[in-house]
mmCIF file of C-alpha atoms in Angstrom:
data_model
loop_
_atom_site.group_PDB
_atom_site.id
_atom_site.type_symbol
_atom_site.label_atom_id
_atom_site.label_comp_id
_atom_site.label_asym_id
_atom_site.label_seq_id
_atom_site.Cartn_x
_atom_site.Cartn_y
_atom_site.Cartn_z
ATOM 1 C CA LEU A 1 -41.806 -59.314 -200.708
ATOM 2 C CA ASP A 2 -41.223 -62.648 -202.396
ATOM 3 C CA ILE A 3 -38.219 -63.811 -200.367
ATOM 4 C CA LYS A 4 -37.794 -67.106 -202.234
ATOM 5 C CA ASN A 5 -37.154 -65.336 -205.544
ATOM 6 C CA MET A 6 -34.815 -62.677 -204.132
ATOM 7 C CA GLY A 7 -31.267 -62.702 -205.438
ATOM 8 C CA THR A 8 -28.209 -62.635 -203.271
ATOM 9 C CA THR A 9 -27.606 -58.946 -203.935
ATOM 10 C CA ILE A 10 -29.869 -55.955 -203.510
ATOM 11 C CA VAL A 11 -28.786 -52.510 -204.686
ATOM 12 C CA VAL A 12 -30.285 -49.592 -202.779
ATOM 13 C CA ARG A 13 -29.817 -45.862 -203.296
ATOM 14 C CA ALA A 14 -30.614 -43.320 -200.578
ATOM 15 C CA LYS A 15 -32.766 -40.293 -201.245
ATOM 16 C CA PRO A 16 -30.783 -37.036 -201.137
ATOM 17 C CA TYR A 17 -31.991 -36.064 -197.646
ATOM 18 C CA ILE A 18 -31.137 -39.459 -196.051
ATOM 19 C CA THR A 19 -27.595 -40.106 -194.820
ATOM 20 C CA ASN A 20 -25.770 -43.349 -195.535
ATOM 21 C CA GLN A 21 -25.796 -44.314 -191.861
ATOM 22 C CA GLU A 22 -29.572 -43.805 -191.600
ATOM 23 C CA LEU A 23 -30.069 -45.975 -194.682
ATOM 24 C CA ILE A 24 -27.751 -48.695 -193.347
ATOM 25 C CA ASP A 25 -29.586 -48.738 -190.005
ATOM 26 C CA GLU A 26 -32.979 -48.968 -191.745
ATOM 27 C CA LEU A 27 -31.794 -51.699 -194.124
ATOM 28 C CA THR A 28 -30.266 -53.672 -191.272
ATOM 29 C CA GLY A 29 -33.578 -53.620 -189.400
ATOM 30 C CA VAL A 30 -35.611 -54.607 -192.487
ATOM 31 C CA VAL A 31 -33.299 -57.466 -193.534
ATOM 32 C CA ARG A 32 -33.035 -58.757 -189.937
ATOM 33 C CA SER A 33 -36.835 -58.902 -189.727
ATOM 34 C CA ILE A 34 -37.074 -60.646 -193.139
ATOM 35 C CA HIS A 35 -34.473 -63.193 -191.999
ATOM 36 C CA LYS A 36 -36.340 -63.496 -188.654
ATOM 37 C CA LEU A 37 -33.173 -62.971 -186.614
ATOM 38 C CA LYS A 38 -33.381 -62.680 -182.837
ATOM 39 C CA PRO A 39 -32.073 -59.417 -181.334
ATOM 40 C CA SER A 40 -29.032 -61.214 -179.885
ATOM 41 C CA ALA A 41 -28.203 -63.072 -183.141
ATOM 42 C CA ASP A 42 -25.433 -61.912 -185.457
ATOM 43 C CA ASN A 43 -26.337 -60.672 -188.914
ATOM 44 C CA ASP A 44 -26.276 -63.393 -191.571
ATOM 45 C CA PHE A 45 -25.909 -60.787 -194.303
ATOM 46 C CA ALA A 46 -23.576 -57.939 -195.204
ATOM 47 C CA ILE A 47 -24.254 -54.371 -196.236
ATOM 48 C CA ASN A 48 -21.527 -52.900 -198.410
ATOM 49 C CA GLU A 49 -21.209 -49.202 -199.117
ATOM 50 C CA THR A 50 -20.133 -48.391 -202.651
ATOM 51 C CA ASP A 51 -18.291 -45.328 -201.322
ATOM 52 C CA ILE A 52 -15.779 -47.569 -199.555
ATOM 53 C CA ILE A 53 -15.340 -49.750 -202.639
ATOM 54 C CA THR A 54 -15.040 -46.669 -204.852
ATOM 55 C CA GLN A 55 -12.394 -45.181 -202.546
ATOM 56 C CA SER A 56 -10.406 -48.426 -202.695
ATOM 57 C CA PHE A 57 -10.553 -48.462 -206.493
ATOM 58 C CA ASP A 58 -9.655 -44.762 -206.637
ATOM 59 C CA GLN A 59 -6.539 -45.418 -204.544
ATOM 60 C CA LEU A 60 -5.624 -48.389 -206.738
ATOM 61 C CA PHE A 61 -6.038 -46.348 -209.934
ATOM 62 C CA LYS A 62 -3.976 -43.479 -208.455
ATOM 63 C CA ILE A 63 -1.139 -45.898 -207.702
ATOM 64 C CA ILE A 64 -1.391 -47.379 -211.202
ATOM 65 C CA ALA A 65 -1.334 -43.855 -212.696
ATOM 66 C CA ILE A 66 1.767 -42.896 -210.674
ATOM 67 C CA VAL A 67 3.555 -46.099 -211.698
ATOM 68 C CA GLY A 68 2.518 -45.431 -215.312
ATOM 69 C CA TRP A 69 3.977 -41.910 -215.190
ATOM 70 C CA ILE A 70 7.236 -43.235 -213.709
ATOM 71 C CA ILE A 71 7.536 -45.967 -216.348
ATOM 72 C CA GLY A 72 6.623 -43.464 -219.077
ATOM 73 C CA GLY A 73 9.249 -41.012 -217.823
ATOM 74 C CA PHE A 74 11.968 -43.651 -217.820
ATOM 75 C CA SER A 75 10.864 -44.780 -221.289
ATOM 76 C CA LEU A 76 11.183 -41.218 -222.586
ATOM 77 C CA ILE A 77 14.650 -40.840 -221.061
ATOM 78 C CA VAL A 78 15.841 -44.171 -222.481
ATOM 79 C CA GLY A 79 14.294 -43.354 -225.863
ATOM 80 C CA GLY A 80 15.978 -39.949 -225.840
ATOM 81 C CA PHE A 81 19.374 -41.487 -225.120
ATOM 82 C CA GLY A 82 18.769 -44.065 -227.853
ATOM 83 C CA ILE A 83 17.993 -41.361 -230.405
ATOM 84 C CA ALA A 84 21.012 -39.302 -229.287
ATOM 85 C CA ASN A 85 23.298 -42.330 -229.728
ATOM 86 C CA ILE A 86 21.862 -43.053 -233.176
ATOM 87 C CA MET A 87 22.399 -39.425 -234.151
ATOM 88 C CA PHE A 88 26.006 -39.413 -232.878
ATOM 89 C CA VAL A 89 26.681 -42.523 -234.992
ATOM 90 C CA SER A 90 24.942 -40.896 -237.967
ATOM 91 C CA VAL A 91 27.102 -37.766 -237.653
ATOM 92 C CA ARG A 92 30.250 -39.860 -237.357
ATOM 93 C CA GLU A 93 29.392 -41.996 -240.400
ATOM 94 C CA ARG A 94 28.482 -38.965 -242.524
ATOM 95 C CA THR A 95 31.325 -36.686 -241.465
ATOM 96 C CA ASN A 96 32.792 -36.846 -244.972
ATOM 97 C CA ILE A 97 29.431 -35.928 -246.553
ATOM 98 C CA ILE A 98 29.024 -33.043 -244.097
ATOM 99 C CA GLY A 99 32.471 -31.786 -245.127
ATOM 100 C CA ILE A 100 31.516 -31.960 -248.814
ATOM 101 C CA GLN A 101 28.223 -30.141 -248.158
ATOM 102 C CA LYS A 102 30.006 -27.390 -246.225
ATOM 103 C CA SER A 103 32.712 -27.032 -248.889
ATOM 104 C CA LEU A 104 29.942 -26.586 -251.478
ATOM 105 C CA GLY A 105 28.485 -23.724 -249.438
ATOM 106 C CA ALA A 106 26.062 -25.345 -246.974
ATOM 107 C CA LYS A 107 25.621 -23.130 -243.921
ATOM 108 C CA ASN A 108 25.888 -24.385 -240.345
ATOM 109 C CA PHE A 109 22.161 -23.770 -239.890
ATOM 110 C CA PHE A 110 21.329 -26.067 -242.853
ATOM 111 C CA ILE A 111 23.412 -28.912 -241.388
ATOM 112 C CA LEU A 112 21.863 -28.340 -237.939
ATOM 113 C CA ILE A 113 18.312 -28.423 -239.325
ATOM 114 C CA GLN A 114 19.083 -31.490 -241.446
ATOM 115 C CA PHE A 115 20.135 -33.541 -238.410
ATOM 116 C CA LEU A 116 17.380 -32.151 -236.180
ATOM 117 C CA PHE A 117 14.748 -33.212 -238.730
ATOM 118 C CA GLU A 118 16.300 -36.661 -238.841
ATOM 119 C CA ALA A 119 16.172 -36.951 -235.034
ATOM 120 C CA ILE A 120 12.556 -35.744 -234.918
ATOM 121 C CA PHE A 121 11.622 -38.172 -237.702
ATOM 122 C CA LEU A 122 13.196 -41.071 -235.786
ATOM 123 C CA SER A 123 11.341 -40.157 -232.615
ATOM 124 C CA LEU A 124 8.051 -39.805 -234.531
ATOM 125 C CA ILE A 125 8.523 -43.320 -235.898
ATOM 126 C CA GLY A 126 8.968 -44.551 -232.320
ATOM 127 C CA GLY A 127 5.962 -42.529 -231.173
ATOM 128 C CA GLY A 128 3.880 -43.929 -234.042
ATOM 129 C CA VAL A 129 4.782 -47.501 -233.120
ATOM 130 C CA GLY A 130 3.933 -46.717 -229.493
ATOM 131 C CA LEU A 131 0.605 -45.208 -230.552
ATOM 132 C CA LEU A 132 -0.255 -48.326 -232.565
ATOM 133 C CA LEU A 133 0.555 -50.483 -229.527
ATOM 134 C CA VAL A 134 -1.659 -48.314 -227.311
ATOM 135 C CA LEU A 135 -4.519 -48.502 -229.833
ATOM 136 C CA ALA A 136 -4.187 -52.286 -230.032
ATOM 137 C CA GLY A 137 -3.980 -52.547 -226.238
ATOM 138 C CA SER A 138 -7.032 -50.362 -225.678
ATOM 139 C CA TYR A 139 -9.013 -52.353 -228.267
ATOM 140 C CA ALA A 140 -7.973 -55.641 -226.643
ATOM 141 C CA GLY A 141 -8.755 -54.240 -223.195
ATOM 142 C CA THR A 142 -12.201 -53.155 -224.384
ATOM 143 C CA GLN A 143 -12.890 -56.627 -225.769
ATOM 144 C CA ILE A 144 -11.595 -58.480 -222.702
ATOM 145 C CA LEU A 145 -12.888 -56.225 -219.907
ATOM 146 C CA GLY A 146 -16.196 -55.387 -221.530
ATOM 147 C CA PHE A 147 -16.064 -51.619 -221.033
ATOM 148 C CA GLU A 148 -14.730 -49.025 -223.416
ATOM 149 C CA ILE A 149 -11.212 -47.693 -222.937
ATOM 150 C CA LEU A 150 -11.110 -44.267 -224.551
ATOM 151 C CA LEU A 151 -8.136 -42.766 -226.311
ATOM 152 C CA THR A 152 -8.909 -39.117 -227.010
ATOM 153 C CA TRP A 153 -7.460 -36.974 -229.791
ATOM 154 C CA ASN A 154 -5.909 -34.701 -227.146
ATOM 155 C CA LYS A 155 -3.868 -37.598 -225.772
ATOM 156 C CA ILE A 156 -2.820 -38.676 -229.269
ATOM 157 C CA ILE A 157 -1.672 -35.131 -230.101
ATOM 158 C CA ILE A 158 0.163 -34.847 -226.762
ATOM 159 C CA GLY A 159 1.923 -38.156 -227.483
ATOM 160 C CA ILE A 160 3.018 -37.036 -230.951
ATOM 161 C CA ALA A 161 4.155 -33.647 -229.634
ATOM 162 C CA THR A 162 6.092 -35.321 -226.811
ATOM 163 C CA SER A 163 7.820 -37.603 -229.330
ATOM 164 C CA SER A 164 8.788 -34.575 -231.414
ATOM 165 C CA VAL A 165 10.165 -32.687 -228.409
ATOM 166 C CA ILE A 166 12.184 -35.728 -227.269
ATOM 167 C CA GLY A 167 13.631 -36.011 -230.793
ATOM 168 C CA LEU A 168 14.463 -32.304 -230.826
ATOM 169 C CA ILE A 169 16.185 -32.432 -227.428
ATOM 170 C CA ALA A 170 18.008 -35.717 -228.102
ATOM 171 C CA GLY A 171 19.171 -34.648 -231.545
ATOM 172 C CA TYR A 172 20.301 -31.131 -230.677
ATOM 173 C CA VAL A 173 23.833 -31.891 -229.443
ATOM 174 C CA PRO A 174 24.725 -34.263 -232.327
ATOM 175 C CA ALA A 175 23.216 -31.802 -234.837
ATOM 176 C CA LEU A 176 25.155 -28.912 -233.299
ATOM 177 C CA MET A 177 28.331 -30.983 -233.399
ATOM 178 C CA ALA A 178 27.725 -31.776 -237.091
ATOM 179 C CA SER A 179 27.053 -28.134 -237.950
ATOM 180 C CA ARG A 180 30.306 -26.971 -236.338
ATOM 181 C CA LEU A 181 32.580 -29.408 -238.175
ATOM 182 C CA ASP A 182 35.424 -27.849 -240.136
ATOM 183 C CA PRO A 183 34.910 -28.816 -243.823
ATOM 184 C CA VAL A 184 38.564 -29.691 -244.478
ATOM 185 C CA GLU A 185 38.892 -31.787 -241.305
ATOM 186 C CA ALA A 186 35.525 -33.454 -241.974
ATOM 187 C CA MET A 187 36.516 -34.524 -245.511
ATOM 188 C CA ARG A 188 39.875 -35.776 -244.267
ATOM 189 C CA MET A 189 38.414 -37.794 -241.335
ATOM 190 C CA ASN A 190 36.819 -40.648 -243.286
ATOM 191 C CA ALA A 191 39.004 -40.491 -246.367
#
C-alpha cells in the first residue's frame, strides 16, 4: 500500500458471507497496523457504517414526507374552501341569470352540471399552476443538488385527479343551491 497517496476516505464493501462486525474488526486491525498504533493507543481514525447513515436519512425523509402530507392536506382543505366561497359568490351574482335560464326551460340538472363544471375548471387551473411550480421546483432542485428529482406521470395524473375531485366536492353545495332556486324568486332577487 502506498500510504502517502491514500485519501482521507476509503470505501469498503463486505462479501456476502462476511458480517459487518467481522469486516469492522478486520479493518480496525489493518488500519491500526498501517498507522503503527500501540495496542493501548486510541484509534486515530473512524469507521462509519453506511447502514447507520442510511437509517438516519430514511428517518429524516419519513419525517419530511409526513410533514409534506400534512401541509398538502391543509392546502387541499383551504383550496376547497376557497373554491366553495368563489362558487357561492358566483351563484349569488348570477341568481338573475339562473332564474332566466330556468324560466326558459333549463332543468335543475343542467344548472347543477353548469356550476360543477365551473368549480372543477377552477380547481384544475389551481392544480395546473401547482403542477408548474412542482416542475420548476424539481428542475431547480436537480440543478442545485446534482441528482435527478423524478416526477412520474402517475403522480401528475393523481394530482390532476385530486384537483378535479376537490373541485367537485367544493362546488357541489353551491351548484345544488343554484339548481334548486325558484325561477320567479331568482329573477326578482337581483332586479
